[in-house]
Each structure stands twice: as C-alpha cells, then as structure tokens.
C-alpha cells in the first residue's frame, strides 16, 4: 500500500512538473523603414539557449516556461532589439527592426542572423538579399536575380543565351522557380540574357539545392523561392532606373493603415529608339519585352491578412515572322493565425504560359501560325504548428490542375485554310506532406518527414509503341481514345466548358526527406541530408541551349515520372564572430527516367513524339566549397564546385555512360564589392568554368556535293569545348544624400567581359565558303567583345 | 526560322562571333559511301561510289571502282550500272528503257569486296506542273527588282508524298549552295494538312532567288522530284546537319543509310542513300 502511495505521489509530481506552465509569445517582425516582413529574422532567449526564426510572412512563435526573460530580435544588416518580457500569459509581440547604419570605420555589427549558416537545420541552401543582387556587376548594367544565382556553388549554365540554369547536375527543367508561391516556366527574357524578376520588387531569394524539406515538391534538382516585396506600408516611395536596354519603375506605398501596394514594371525600348533609324520595310518589325508585377495586401485584423498579386511578362521578336512568349500569373494568399501556435497560409494561383510564332504580315490568304500553352490552377494550404520550442511541425498539401496545349497550328495557302493541332492533354498533380523539425539535446536538430505525391494523366488518347531497336524511332502500336464527359455552364452568357477525360494512367510516389544538424562547437556544425524528389512535368528539347518554343509535356503512360535521390554531407563553420561564413559540401544524386532523344529526333509538331524519346538513368556527384565575408568595406564570396553529371541511355553512345550537355567539371566564382567612400563603391566578379561536352565527328563523306560529318563510334559528347572565363567590373557613384531632397540617384558604370574573351558557346563544323571541299571547325561565341554600359538608378 | 530570330537578336543587342579554329580529331575507319539518286528521266543515270575519309582531309573523297551495281525492275529486268573508272557508275536508258514503272518497288544490289549490299525504293508518282506565271516586281525589303516566277502544282490527295524541288536558271541551279535543298511534305512544311493542296506560297516562290531575280531572256525552270520516306528523312537530316549551328544547334548525329549489308554484319556498314524519283519539269522563258 505504501509503495502504491509513493508511486501515485511521484506520478502526481511528474504530472505537475510536466504541467509547469508554459506560455507562447508570437507576432510579426518587420522593418521600421517600410513595414516589410523580415523573412528569417531570429527571436532568441540567450539565457535558455533557445530561439526560433520568423517564417516567410514574418511570423514567429516561441513557447517558454513562465518567467521573465530578455528576448533578442535580430536580423543581419539590422540593429538588434532586446525586449524584457514578463511571461505570465500568452503575449502578442510585434517588433520593428531598423536598418543598421554603415559606419565607414568598420564597426563590427553583431548580427546574429549570420550564425544561421551554422545553426540552421538547412544545408545546401543559399540566400541572396536584394541588396547583394544590386551590387553585382551585370550585363549592360542591369542587376539580375538569376545571374546572381549563377554565382553560387553548385549552379551553372551552358553559356550566355541559355534560358535556364543547372543545379547539381540537373537539367534546366528540374528547378522549381517560384514567384510568391506561383511557378514560373520560363524564367528569362531574351534567351536568358535577363531574368523575369524585377530586382526593384524582389525582397529575398532562396535557392535550395539539397536537403529539400517535404513542403516542396514537383521538381528534382532545386527550388528557387523568390519573394517579392509587399509594398512599403509607411510611406509612398518609388525606385527605378534607366538603362541601355530597358528601364524600370517601381511604386509602392500604403493605401491606408491596413493596406499597402507595390507596382513594378520594366520595358525594353531598343525598338522604339531604333525605329527612326530603320529603313521603311523594317519599320514594321517588333522586338520588345516587358514585365509588370502588381501586388496589394490588406490586414483584415490581427489574425488575418490577404495578399493579391499578378505578374505579366512578354517577349515579342520579329520582322515578317514573329516570336511571342510570356508568363502571366495571378495569385491570392490568405494568412490566418488560429492561435499563438498555429499559423496557416493558403495560396491559390492561376498561371498561363504561352508561346507562339508565325507570319506577321496580316494576309489572311497566305498565313502561318503555331502556338503552345500551359494553363494551370492550384490550391495550396500550408500549416505550421509550433508545438513547443523543441518541435515545429509543418503539414499541408497542394493540388495543381494542368491544361497542356502542346501545339496548335493553322495556315492558309492561296486562300485555302487548314489547321492542325496536337491533342490537348490534362494532368492533375497533388501532394500532401508532414514534417517535424526537432531539437534533441543541446547539439542535435533533425528535420524528418515525407511527401506523398500523385499524378493523373488525362489526355484524350493513349498511345502504345512497339519496343523496337533501342535508339530508333518507335512506331505506334495502338492508339486508344479515352472516354470523356463534357461539363458546360452558362453564367450570364459566359459559357465555359471543360471536358474531363477518364484515364487509368496515374502514379503515386512516396518521397521521404531527412536533414540532420549536429553542432560540433558554437561556431561549427556537421550537417547531412537525404531527399527523394519526383517530377511529373518534362521539358522536351534537344537543342544545345533551350529555345523558348521547347515543349512541356506531362507524364503519360509512356513518359514515366522522373525520380531523383540525393544524399549530401557538409561541414559549416563561421569565423571571427560571424564575419566570415564557410561551408564544404559533398553530394551524390541518382536519377531515374531521364529523357533523351533518338538521333535526328523530330521534336517539332510530331503527333507521335513519344516514339522519338528515350529514357535512361543519370548520376551526379560533386564537392562545393564556399566562403563569404559579410561585413566590412570589402564583402563578397568565393565559390568553387568540382562536379560530374552523366547519363546512361540504351540506344545512345553504344549504351555506355556519357556526360550530359551541361557537365562542367570545375566552376569557380569570385564576387567582391568594395565601399571606398560614401560616394564611390566598386564591384568585380570573375568566373571560370570548364568547357561543356560536345559531339565531334571522326570522318567525312560526300553526297550530292555536300560534305557530311560521321562519327564511326556513334559517340555522344565525346569531346569538350574550350573553357569559359570572364571578368566583369562596375563602379557606382552615389552623390551625397541631401536630407531635404526626396529624390536620390546613383550612376552605375559597368563593363562585362573586361578582357574581351570570346568564350565558346559551341563548336560546329561547316564547309568553307571559298572551297566547299574544305571543312572548318567554327567556334561560336555569344558575346565576343567587352560590353560597357552606363545606367542611372533613382529612388524617391 | 530559328536562324532569323537569332540574327535579329545578335543585330539588336551584341555582336556574337564565329571564328575558325584548329582542332585535332580522332580518325575513324573508312567506309563505302553510295550516292545513289536515280530517276525516271531519259538522261544518263549515275550512282557514285566513294569512300569516307578522316574529317579534316579537305580533299575530294577517293572514288571506288571495284563494285558491281545493278537495279532490278519489273519482270526481273536488270539494269546494270557500269563504272567510268572514276567512281561514277552509269546506266543509259536508251539501252533497256527509262526506269519509270510508277508504283514498282525497285531493288538495288551492290557487290563489293565479297559482300552484297541491298536497298529498295518504290518509284512514287509526281504531280504535273500546271503553269509557271511570272511578273516584274520592284525592289522591296530583302528583295531585288526583277522577274519573279512561281510554279503551280497540286499535291495528290489521300496519300503522304515527299518532294524535292529543284529550281534552275538557264540550265544551272538557282542556288549554288548544295546544302540548300528544298523539301516538302505534301504541299507544305508540315504533314497531313497540306495533303491535296496546291503547293503553298513559300514553295511556289522559292524557285526565284530574291537577291538575284530573273531578267529578260532568262529561262526559269523547275524540276519536281518525288521521294520516298527514307530519302526524305535522309535529305532532311542532311540539311539540318549543314545548318546546325548557333544557339539552337542540335547534337550532331550520324545519318542512317537505307542500304544494308545482305549478311547483316554491322562492321560492313555502308553510308549514303539510294533514292528513286519520278520527275516532272516545266520551264518558261522570260520575254
């Protein structure tokens, strides 16, 4: 009996001590100047050695036992704030942080945000602040988000003129590029020379290359999460610039004390400027691009906030024959705080990516037009539950509905018209996920969870192909039409219709994710991660650089989902009180169902395209070294990657492993910025990468007077073109800020490719003009000279 | 069309450049090459045999005179091609008649160094050219002033046809560049929907060189050759591999031949093409 009582009492004590009261402080962290949310700002209680980071909406939640604490709010580049909190009940504490003023005489600012490199569970992540983007000298003086991302470890391209980028050995379609949660299919204007993101409107850019958390899915190699500003909620301001190729203007401000907006636009005007100089027949030619972002956000009450945004961008080029492509997205988001611990964001977006080309002469009797588009709509609820200060749980899901119109062509000849289209395809992609980020003991944090993804293909028909000889075009064995139901509506005269196809083709994939952070010392840690990713959308392109008219196709009964497994391990260390951050990471990736093409594949307008596709395995591995200096007059980073990426596809290269087109063994970027005085600052960057692989012939033969190349080993990518290296510099002149004047400006002088190197994009072979018997190897360079530019940036 | 776009970008924005460079390539083995374009005309038909050579050999590839070539027609008629000592094997239609059984699947046999290589091709029909009107045009964007001719012909409806259009000026090809090969699928660039149509404008007008149109006294002529599918694919790939450069190049790849070793040994593979065409011709004198 006594033993039982003792037991009961001790149980009671345990319950009481467990039930020691805990309360939660939560709120939003914003900047004092503009009211923008500070993504990733830290809230820490040093005496307990505990803390949390604000999420992408600036919201944080920290649960502590009852007591009195000094809570420190900080973010890199901002003055930290310490608040004394007597915690006897749940409290809402919003905090505004002010930008740190840069003193010329090197006062070291304790920015605790910098220790995230070591402390955060995230590995294989690089973040770029909007200010860093503007400091990097760029082509024609136009600061660019994607060009800055290219300077990070693990990221490369095949050269100027490529519309996308490659991360850790993945193709350009394996990056999920998000603009405020909505995906962007083609992130560039003008063939990759400029990205679609207006740097004046960008707040924060995060690139996740590995250790990808379960909340992200849909692409194999990376997530580029671009967040635009919400709009200054304190005062009306404007920023803009005049450049050589295009100009930009961004206006933002409060509408009332609960609402703010931002509108940012850019347009190129090479065509307007050139018009008076063109001769008459060229006057009708058009070449321009523009993009416009418009956002408005409204705080309904303490617990509810809504955001509406739209992005529209377009490129038009042509004279007599025009190309036209663009993205348009409309997004609506709702933040809802259920209680101090449970935060929810629901995003709904609509996106329309279309591209077309055709004759531009308005003659209905002789005409030609081809167009393609992807329209998608999605709903995405995400929840974050701050269980306690050792566990943060996230769960949610996404459903995306796709409508692919792979090709529609119409043409008229001598008055007779005809039209042809590839059948429309639909797809339904969905996913649900759950994850927990848990602190175990003093040194270990683990993020574990999984995503379950599903794709249903709903096309009007399913084709089956004969197996045939590997590497040759497969012929169609059968084509089955799917049953469908047509739904129609009549809404005050608007009659939308939607045909739902019944299809048996669907795939489900389980994607486990794990990330571990083990603290070695206060300033160093060891991190490891594993992730499995699945991708249901595929970019079909067999050209060296992708063209804007490359085709996006969904997974079908013939094209299986792509899968990648990645393991990464890294060592992270900060030096000199977070003045320097450094990391070394090693990764290995295994790919399945990678798409390649038969020799002489017919990609353009082929109703039996799937017969020209081949699939195989891929593998990529590498070492990434990175060191960054955050403070002082001289700032910048050095990143060096040594890596390999290859494929094995039956029917190509005699069934042996071959390097992919974007395999670059060495990749070095040195980025630096020096603030000489308040007036003058200078930047320079240097990049070096190994040459890309190319397929070269071994023999020649003649047919009908034409000399043809032949490779007697049927090899693919058997050679490498010469290396790529380039130096860019820029100088920024900021005249003294006159406190009374609202309008401020700065001049930026830049030179791209300073020492004039003709970096080879490709090497091709052709018959000599003078003597057709002679063949020449020709090196093609996209930019062959140095390119100077002047631009003027202003704000008011 | 990709080329036009790229040229525009380059002109507007930066100067990209092309430089000839020195390269060292591995040399592969030499193989037999067959350049076998035969048609139903009454002129002498030639099949040329050569050998492939290292890529930068920069001279005419060596001729091969050691073969026996014959074509098997209806009723087992054998048309023998005789070497002229210079790699050109000739057949004179005045002997056994022109090779003109439309619809028949002719077989080609080549005996070479102990191996026999075979191929076959159906002689596809070709539409008659109805007319070739011409008119004087003043100069315009990218075009010079002069006489512009067009040809009118209608593709056969109900079947997939491939054609090679060869324009001539005073007996010589209008376009000197041998890689400028004009091919059509039915009456247009793109498949089925050109079926049964009159050849569309770009093809009708291509027979006049816009930078050098005809003058009074010139003879403008056009030959329309029918092709079978494998010949069309070969020529299409030939054109692609010659213009394969710039931003949008595709990885170069070997062009498959339609001539096979009868015994099936891969190391005795032959390069090149056997193509049999029916021709229709038309010409007009500008006066």
PDB file of C-alpha atoms in Angstrom, chain B residues 48-241:
ATOM      1  CA  UNK B  48      28.567   7.397-107.427  1.00  0.00           C
ATOM      2  CA  UNK B  49      30.679   5.281-105.076  1.00  0.00           C
ATOM      3  CA  UNK B  50      33.343   6.808-102.840  1.00  0.00           C
ATOM      4  CA  UNK B  51      34.955   6.075 -99.553  1.00  0.00           C
ATOM      5  CA  UNK B  52      34.694   8.111 -96.342  1.00  0.00           C
ATOM      6  CA  UNK B  53      37.868   9.854 -95.155  1.00  0.00           C
ATOM      7  CA  UNK B  54      39.212  11.500 -91.982  1.00  0.00           C
ATOM      8  CA  UNK B  55      37.176  14.579 -91.176  1.00  0.00           C
ATOM      9  CA  UNK B  56      39.780  17.225 -91.937  1.00  0.00           C
ATOM     10  CA  UNK B  57      41.210  15.595 -95.044  1.00  0.00           C
ATOM     11  CA  UNK B  58      39.816  18.555 -97.032  1.00  0.00           C
ATOM     12  CA  UNK B  59      40.055  16.989-100.468  1.00  0.00           C
ATOM     13  CA  UNK B  60      37.530  15.114-102.580  1.00  0.00           C
ATOM     14  CA  UNK B  61      36.959  11.729-101.020  1.00  0.00           C
ATOM     15  CA  UNK B  62      38.515   8.937-103.067  1.00  0.00           C
ATOM     16  CA  UNK B  63      36.383   7.167-105.659  1.00  0.00           C
ATOM     17  CA  UNK B  64      35.795   3.468-105.583  1.00  0.00           C
ATOM     18  CA  UNK B  65      35.744   1.489-108.799  1.00  0.00           C
ATOM     19  CA  UNK B  66      35.659  -2.093-107.597  1.00  0.00           C
ATOM     20  CA  UNK B  67      31.953  -2.747-107.452  1.00  0.00           C
ATOM     21  CA  UNK B  68      29.125  -4.272-109.458  1.00  0.00           C
ATOM     22  CA  UNK B  69      25.884  -2.282-109.290  1.00  0.00           C
ATOM     23  CA  UNK B  70      22.539  -3.306-110.661  1.00  0.00           C
ATOM     24  CA  UNK B  71      18.914  -2.301-110.318  1.00  0.00           C
ATOM     25  CA  UNK B  72      16.153  -4.906-110.552  1.00  0.00           C
ATOM     26  CA  UNK B  73      12.911  -3.740-112.162  1.00  0.00           C
ATOM     27  CA  UNK B  74       9.562  -5.308-113.141  1.00  0.00           C
ATOM     28  CA  UNK B  75       9.707  -8.755-114.738  1.00  0.00           C
ATOM     29  CA  UNK B  76      13.198  -9.121-113.250  1.00  0.00           C
ATOM     30  CA  UNK B  77      14.709  -6.698-115.757  1.00  0.00           C
ATOM     31  CA  UNK B  78      18.234  -5.957-114.583  1.00  0.00           C
ATOM     32  CA  UNK B  79      19.643  -2.518-115.235  1.00  0.00           C
ATOM     33  CA  UNK B  80      23.437  -2.691-114.932  1.00  0.00           C
ATOM     34  CA  UNK B  81      25.457   0.379-113.944  1.00  0.00           C
ATOM     35  CA  UNK B  82      28.932   0.489-115.447  1.00  0.00           C
ATOM     36  CA  UNK B  83      31.887   2.264-113.832  1.00  0.00           C
ATOM     37  CA  UNK B  84      33.604   5.016-115.818  1.00  0.00           C
ATOM     38  CA  UNK B  85      36.829   4.481-113.897  1.00  0.00           C
ATOM     39  CA  UNK B  86      36.182   7.474-111.708  1.00  0.00           C
ATOM     40  CA  UNK B  87      33.675   6.166-109.209  1.00  0.00           C
ATOM     41  CA  UNK B  88      30.663   7.074-111.389  1.00  0.00           C
ATOM     42  CA  UNK B  89      28.561   4.066-112.361  1.00  0.00           C
ATOM     43  CA  UNK B  90      26.309   4.878-115.297  1.00  0.00           C
ATOM     44  CA  UNK B  91      23.202   3.456-116.892  1.00  0.00           C
ATOM     45  CA  UNK B  92      21.984   4.697-120.278  1.00  0.00           C
ATOM     46  CA  UNK B  93      18.140   4.498-120.577  1.00  0.00           C
ATOM     47  CA  UNK B  94      18.484   4.191-124.332  1.00  0.00           C
ATOM     48  CA  UNK B  95      19.509   0.565-123.820  1.00  0.00           C
ATOM     49  CA  UNK B  96      16.727  -1.057-121.801  1.00  0.00           C
ATOM     50  CA  UNK B  97      14.413   1.960-121.446  1.00  0.00           C
ATOM     51  CA  UNK B  98      13.872   4.520-118.694  1.00  0.00           C
ATOM     52  CA  UNK B  99      13.347   3.394-115.099  1.00  0.00           C
ATOM     53  CA  UNK B 100       9.744   4.502-114.993  1.00  0.00           C
ATOM     54  CA  UNK B 101       7.310   1.910-113.615  1.00  0.00           C
ATOM     55  CA  UNK B 102       5.400   4.110-111.196  1.00  0.00           C
ATOM     56  CA  UNK B 103       4.478   2.206-108.066  1.00  0.00           C
ATOM     57  CA  UNK B 104       7.010  -0.584-108.507  1.00  0.00           C
ATOM     58  CA  UNK B 105       9.454  -1.401-105.717  1.00  0.00           C
ATOM     59  CA  UNK B 106      12.857  -1.418-107.452  1.00  0.00           C
ATOM     60  CA  UNK B 107      15.733  -3.256-105.764  1.00  0.00           C
ATOM     61  CA  UNK B 108      19.338  -2.114-105.739  1.00  0.00           C
ATOM     62  CA  UNK B 109      22.177  -4.624-105.380  1.00  0.00           C
ATOM     63  CA  UNK B 110      25.833  -3.761-104.946  1.00  0.00           C
ATOM     64  CA  UNK B 111      28.602  -6.392-104.879  1.00  0.00           C
ATOM     65  CA  UNK B 112      31.680  -5.017-103.204  1.00  0.00           C
ATOM     66  CA  UNK B 113      34.723  -6.789-101.751  1.00  0.00           C
ATOM     67  CA  UNK B 114      32.904 -10.053-101.264  1.00  0.00           C
ATOM     68  CA  UNK B 115      29.804  -8.508 -99.635  1.00  0.00           C
ATOM     69  CA  UNK B 116      26.447  -7.769-101.178  1.00  0.00           C
ATOM     70  CA  UNK B 117      24.537  -4.667-100.132  1.00  0.00           C
ATOM     71  CA  UNK B 118      20.875  -4.175-100.927  1.00  0.00           C
ATOM     72  CA  UNK B 119      18.280  -1.464-100.828  1.00  0.00           C
ATOM     73  CA  UNK B 120      14.888  -0.839-102.291  1.00  0.00           C
ATOM     74  CA  UNK B 121      12.733   2.100-103.243  1.00  0.00           C
ATOM     75  CA  UNK B 122       9.222   2.487-104.607  1.00  0.00           C
ATOM     76  CA  UNK B 123       9.015   4.835-107.559  1.00  0.00           C
ATOM     77  CA  UNK B 124       6.430   7.326-106.295  1.00  0.00           C
ATOM     78  CA  UNK B 125       4.301   9.392-108.680  1.00  0.00           C
ATOM     79  CA  UNK B 126       4.854  13.097-109.098  1.00  0.00           C
ATOM     80  CA  UNK B 127       2.168  15.671-109.976  1.00  0.00           C
ATOM     81  CA  UNK B 128       2.248  17.522-113.252  1.00  0.00           C
ATOM     82  CA  UNK B 129       3.226  21.165-113.044  1.00  0.00           C
ATOM     83  CA  UNK B 130       0.270  23.146-114.372  1.00  0.00           C
ATOM     84  CA  UNK B 131       1.855  26.503-115.050  1.00  0.00           C
ATOM     85  CA  UNK B 132       4.625  28.936-114.243  1.00  0.00           C
ATOM     86  CA  UNK B 133       3.366  32.516-114.290  1.00  0.00           C
ATOM     87  CA  UNK B 134       5.847  35.335-113.891  1.00  0.00           C
ATOM     88  CA  UNK B 135       5.711  39.054-113.200  1.00  0.00           C
ATOM     89  CA  UNK B 136       8.010  42.006-112.760  1.00  0.00           C
ATOM     90  CA  UNK B 137       8.400  43.204-109.151  1.00  0.00           C
ATOM     91  CA  UNK B 138      10.132  46.380-107.942  1.00  0.00           C
ATOM     92  CA  UNK B 139      12.630  46.047-105.100  1.00  0.00           C
ATOM     93  CA  UNK B 140      11.388  45.683-101.520  1.00  0.00           C
ATOM     94  CA  UNK B 141      12.569  44.515 -98.108  1.00  0.00           C
ATOM     95  CA  UNK B 142      15.322  41.995 -98.764  1.00  0.00           C
ATOM     96  CA  UNK B 143      14.298  41.614-102.413  1.00  0.00           C
ATOM     97  CA  UNK B 144      15.778  42.962-105.604  1.00  0.00           C
ATOM     98  CA  UNK B 145      13.843  44.166-108.633  1.00  0.00           C
ATOM     99  CA  UNK B 146      13.385  41.745-111.493  1.00  0.00           C
ATOM    100  CA  UNK B 147      11.168  38.993-112.770  1.00  0.00           C
ATOM    101  CA  UNK B 148       9.735  36.594-110.207  1.00  0.00           C
ATOM    102  CA  UNK B 149       8.359  33.236-111.299  1.00  0.00           C
ATOM    103  CA  UNK B 150       6.203  30.779-109.403  1.00  0.00           C
ATOM    104  CA  UNK B 151       5.102  27.280-110.234  1.00  0.00           C
ATOM    105  CA  UNK B 152       1.647  25.803-109.687  1.00  0.00           C
ATOM    106  CA  UNK B 153       1.190  22.127-108.963  1.00  0.00           C
ATOM    107  CA  UNK B 154      -1.257  20.249-106.779  1.00  0.00           C
ATOM    108  CA  UNK B 155      -0.227  17.512-104.374  1.00  0.00           C
ATOM    109  CA  UNK B 156      -2.011  14.150-104.698  1.00  0.00           C
ATOM    110  CA  UNK B 157      -4.769  13.942-102.122  1.00  0.00           C
ATOM    111  CA  UNK B 158      -5.205  10.868 -99.927  1.00  0.00           C
ATOM    112  CA  UNK B 159      -1.534   9.866 -99.695  1.00  0.00           C
ATOM    113  CA  UNK B 160       1.582  11.162 -97.976  1.00  0.00           C
ATOM    114  CA  UNK B 161       4.042  12.491-100.544  1.00  0.00           C
ATOM    115  CA  UNK B 162       7.518  13.914-100.272  1.00  0.00           C
ATOM    116  CA  UNK B 163       9.086  16.141-102.897  1.00  0.00           C
ATOM    117  CA  UNK B 164      12.403  17.698-103.753  1.00  0.00           C
ATOM    118  CA  UNK B 165      12.015  20.965-105.632  1.00  0.00           C
ATOM    119  CA  UNK B 166      14.957  21.930-107.835  1.00  0.00           C
ATOM    120  CA  UNK B 167      14.869  25.361-109.463  1.00  0.00           C
ATOM    121  CA  UNK B 168      17.081  26.210-112.450  1.00  0.00           C
ATOM    122  CA  UNK B 169      18.155  29.350-114.216  1.00  0.00           C
ATOM    123  CA  UNK B 170      19.455  28.936-117.743  1.00  0.00           C
ATOM    124  CA  UNK B 171      20.262  25.300-117.106  1.00  0.00           C
ATOM    125  CA  UNK B 172      22.187  25.900-113.828  1.00  0.00           C
ATOM    126  CA  UNK B 173      20.805  25.525-110.306  1.00  0.00           C
ATOM    127  CA  UNK B 174      19.375  28.795-108.969  1.00  0.00           C
ATOM    128  CA  UNK B 175      21.025  28.254-105.578  1.00  0.00           C
ATOM    129  CA  UNK B 176      24.724  27.447-105.722  1.00  0.00           C
ATOM    130  CA  UNK B 177      24.921  26.148-102.182  1.00  0.00           C
ATOM    131  CA  UNK B 178      24.498  22.362-102.440  1.00  0.00           C
ATOM    132  CA  UNK B 179      23.107  22.277 -98.894  1.00  0.00           C
ATOM    133  CA  UNK B 180      20.159  24.438 -99.927  1.00  0.00           C
ATOM    134  CA  UNK B 181      17.819  21.529-100.556  1.00  0.00           C
ATOM    135  CA  UNK B 182      14.128  22.375-100.844  1.00  0.00           C
ATOM    136  CA  UNK B 183      11.962  19.596 -99.442  1.00  0.00           C
ATOM    137  CA  UNK B 184       8.254  19.463 -98.842  1.00  0.00           C
ATOM    138  CA  UNK B 185       5.875  17.074 -97.147  1.00  0.00           C
ATOM    139  CA  UNK B 186       2.747  17.092 -99.342  1.00  0.00           C
ATOM    140  CA  UNK B 187       2.246  20.745-100.251  1.00  0.00           C
ATOM    141  CA  UNK B 188       3.685  22.355 -97.147  1.00  0.00           C
ATOM    142  CA  UNK B 189       6.271  22.271 -94.377  1.00  0.00           C
ATOM    143  CA  UNK B 190       4.101  20.261 -92.047  1.00  0.00           C
ATOM    144  CA  UNK B 191       2.376  16.910 -92.597  1.00  0.00           C
ATOM    145  CA  UNK B 192      -1.216  15.922 -93.166  1.00  0.00           C
ATOM    146  CA  UNK B 193      -2.867  19.242 -93.534  1.00  0.00           C
ATOM    147  CA  UNK B 194      -1.018  20.042 -96.736  1.00  0.00           C
ATOM    148  CA  UNK B 195      -2.496  16.997 -98.406  1.00  0.00           C
ATOM    149  CA  UNK B 196      -4.224  17.707-101.666  1.00  0.00           C
ATOM    150  CA  UNK B 197      -3.419  21.410-101.609  1.00  0.00           C
ATOM    151  CA  UNK B 198      -1.682  23.474-104.221  1.00  0.00           C
ATOM    152  CA  UNK B 199       1.923  23.986-103.120  1.00  0.00           C
ATOM    153  CA  UNK B 200       1.883  26.846-100.626  1.00  0.00           C
ATOM    154  CA  UNK B 201       3.379  30.259-101.330  1.00  0.00           C
ATOM    155  CA  UNK B 202       6.835  29.768 -99.787  1.00  0.00           C
ATOM    156  CA  UNK B 203       7.431  26.771-102.056  1.00  0.00           C
ATOM    157  CA  UNK B 204       5.855  28.276-105.158  1.00  0.00           C
ATOM    158  CA  UNK B 205       8.018  31.372-104.883  1.00  0.00           C
ATOM    159  CA  UNK B 206      11.287  29.788-103.787  1.00  0.00           C
ATOM    160  CA  UNK B 207      12.174  29.000-107.394  1.00  0.00           C
ATOM    161  CA  UNK B 208      13.243  32.623-107.828  1.00  0.00           C
ATOM    162  CA  UNK B 209      16.256  33.856-105.883  1.00  0.00           C
ATOM    163  CA  UNK B 210      15.078  37.009-104.129  1.00  0.00           C
ATOM    164  CA  UNK B 211      18.533  38.530-104.160  1.00  0.00           C
ATOM    165  CA  UNK B 212      19.015  37.848-107.867  1.00  0.00           C
ATOM    166  CA  UNK B 213      15.722  37.517-109.752  1.00  0.00           C
ATOM    167  CA  UNK B 214      15.380  36.786-113.457  1.00  0.00           C
ATOM    168  CA  UNK B 215      15.936  39.258-116.271  1.00  0.00           C
ATOM    169  CA  UNK B 216      14.530  39.331-119.788  1.00  0.00           C
ATOM    170  CA  UNK B 217      15.769  36.428-121.841  1.00  0.00           C
ATOM    171  CA  UNK B 218      16.373  34.100-118.876  1.00  0.00           C
ATOM    172  CA  UNK B 219      14.922  30.632-118.791  1.00  0.00           C
ATOM    173  CA  UNK B 220      13.388  29.765-115.458  1.00  0.00           C
ATOM    174  CA  UNK B 221      12.850  26.055-114.963  1.00  0.00           C
ATOM    175  CA  UNK B 222      11.756  23.811-112.136  1.00  0.00           C
ATOM    176  CA  UNK B 223      12.039  20.060-111.571  1.00  0.00           C
ATOM    177  CA  UNK B 224       9.752  18.403-109.094  1.00  0.00           C
ATOM    178  CA  UNK B 225      11.141  15.055-107.836  1.00  0.00           C
ATOM    179  CA  UNK B 226       9.075  12.558-105.880  1.00  0.00           C
ATOM    180  CA  UNK B 227      10.867  10.959-102.923  1.00  0.00           C
ATOM    181  CA  UNK B 228      10.092   8.039-100.701  1.00  0.00           C
ATOM    182  CA  UNK B 229      10.104   8.473 -96.955  1.00  0.00           C
ATOM    183  CA  UNK B 230      13.638   7.247 -96.229  1.00  0.00           C
ATOM    184  CA  UNK B 231      15.111   9.528 -98.895  1.00  0.00           C
ATOM    185  CA  UNK B 232      13.163  12.447 -97.487  1.00  0.00           C
ATOM    186  CA  UNK B 233      14.415  11.707 -93.944  1.00  0.00           C
ATOM    187  CA  UNK B 234      17.987  11.428 -95.199  1.00  0.00           C
ATOM    188  CA  UNK B 235      17.872  14.729 -97.071  1.00  0.00           C
ATOM    189  CA  UNK B 236      16.110  16.452 -94.182  1.00  0.00           C
ATOM    190  CA  UNK B 237      18.853  15.319 -91.817  1.00  0.00           C
ATOM    191  CA  UNK B 238      21.466  16.361 -94.377  1.00  0.00           C
ATOM    192  CA  UNK B 239      20.044  19.887 -94.451  1.00  0.00           C
ATOM    193  CA  UNK B 240      19.830  20.030 -90.632  1.00  0.00           C
ATOM    194  CA  UNK B 241      23.388  18.925 -90.173  1.00  0.00           C
TER     195      UNK B 241
END
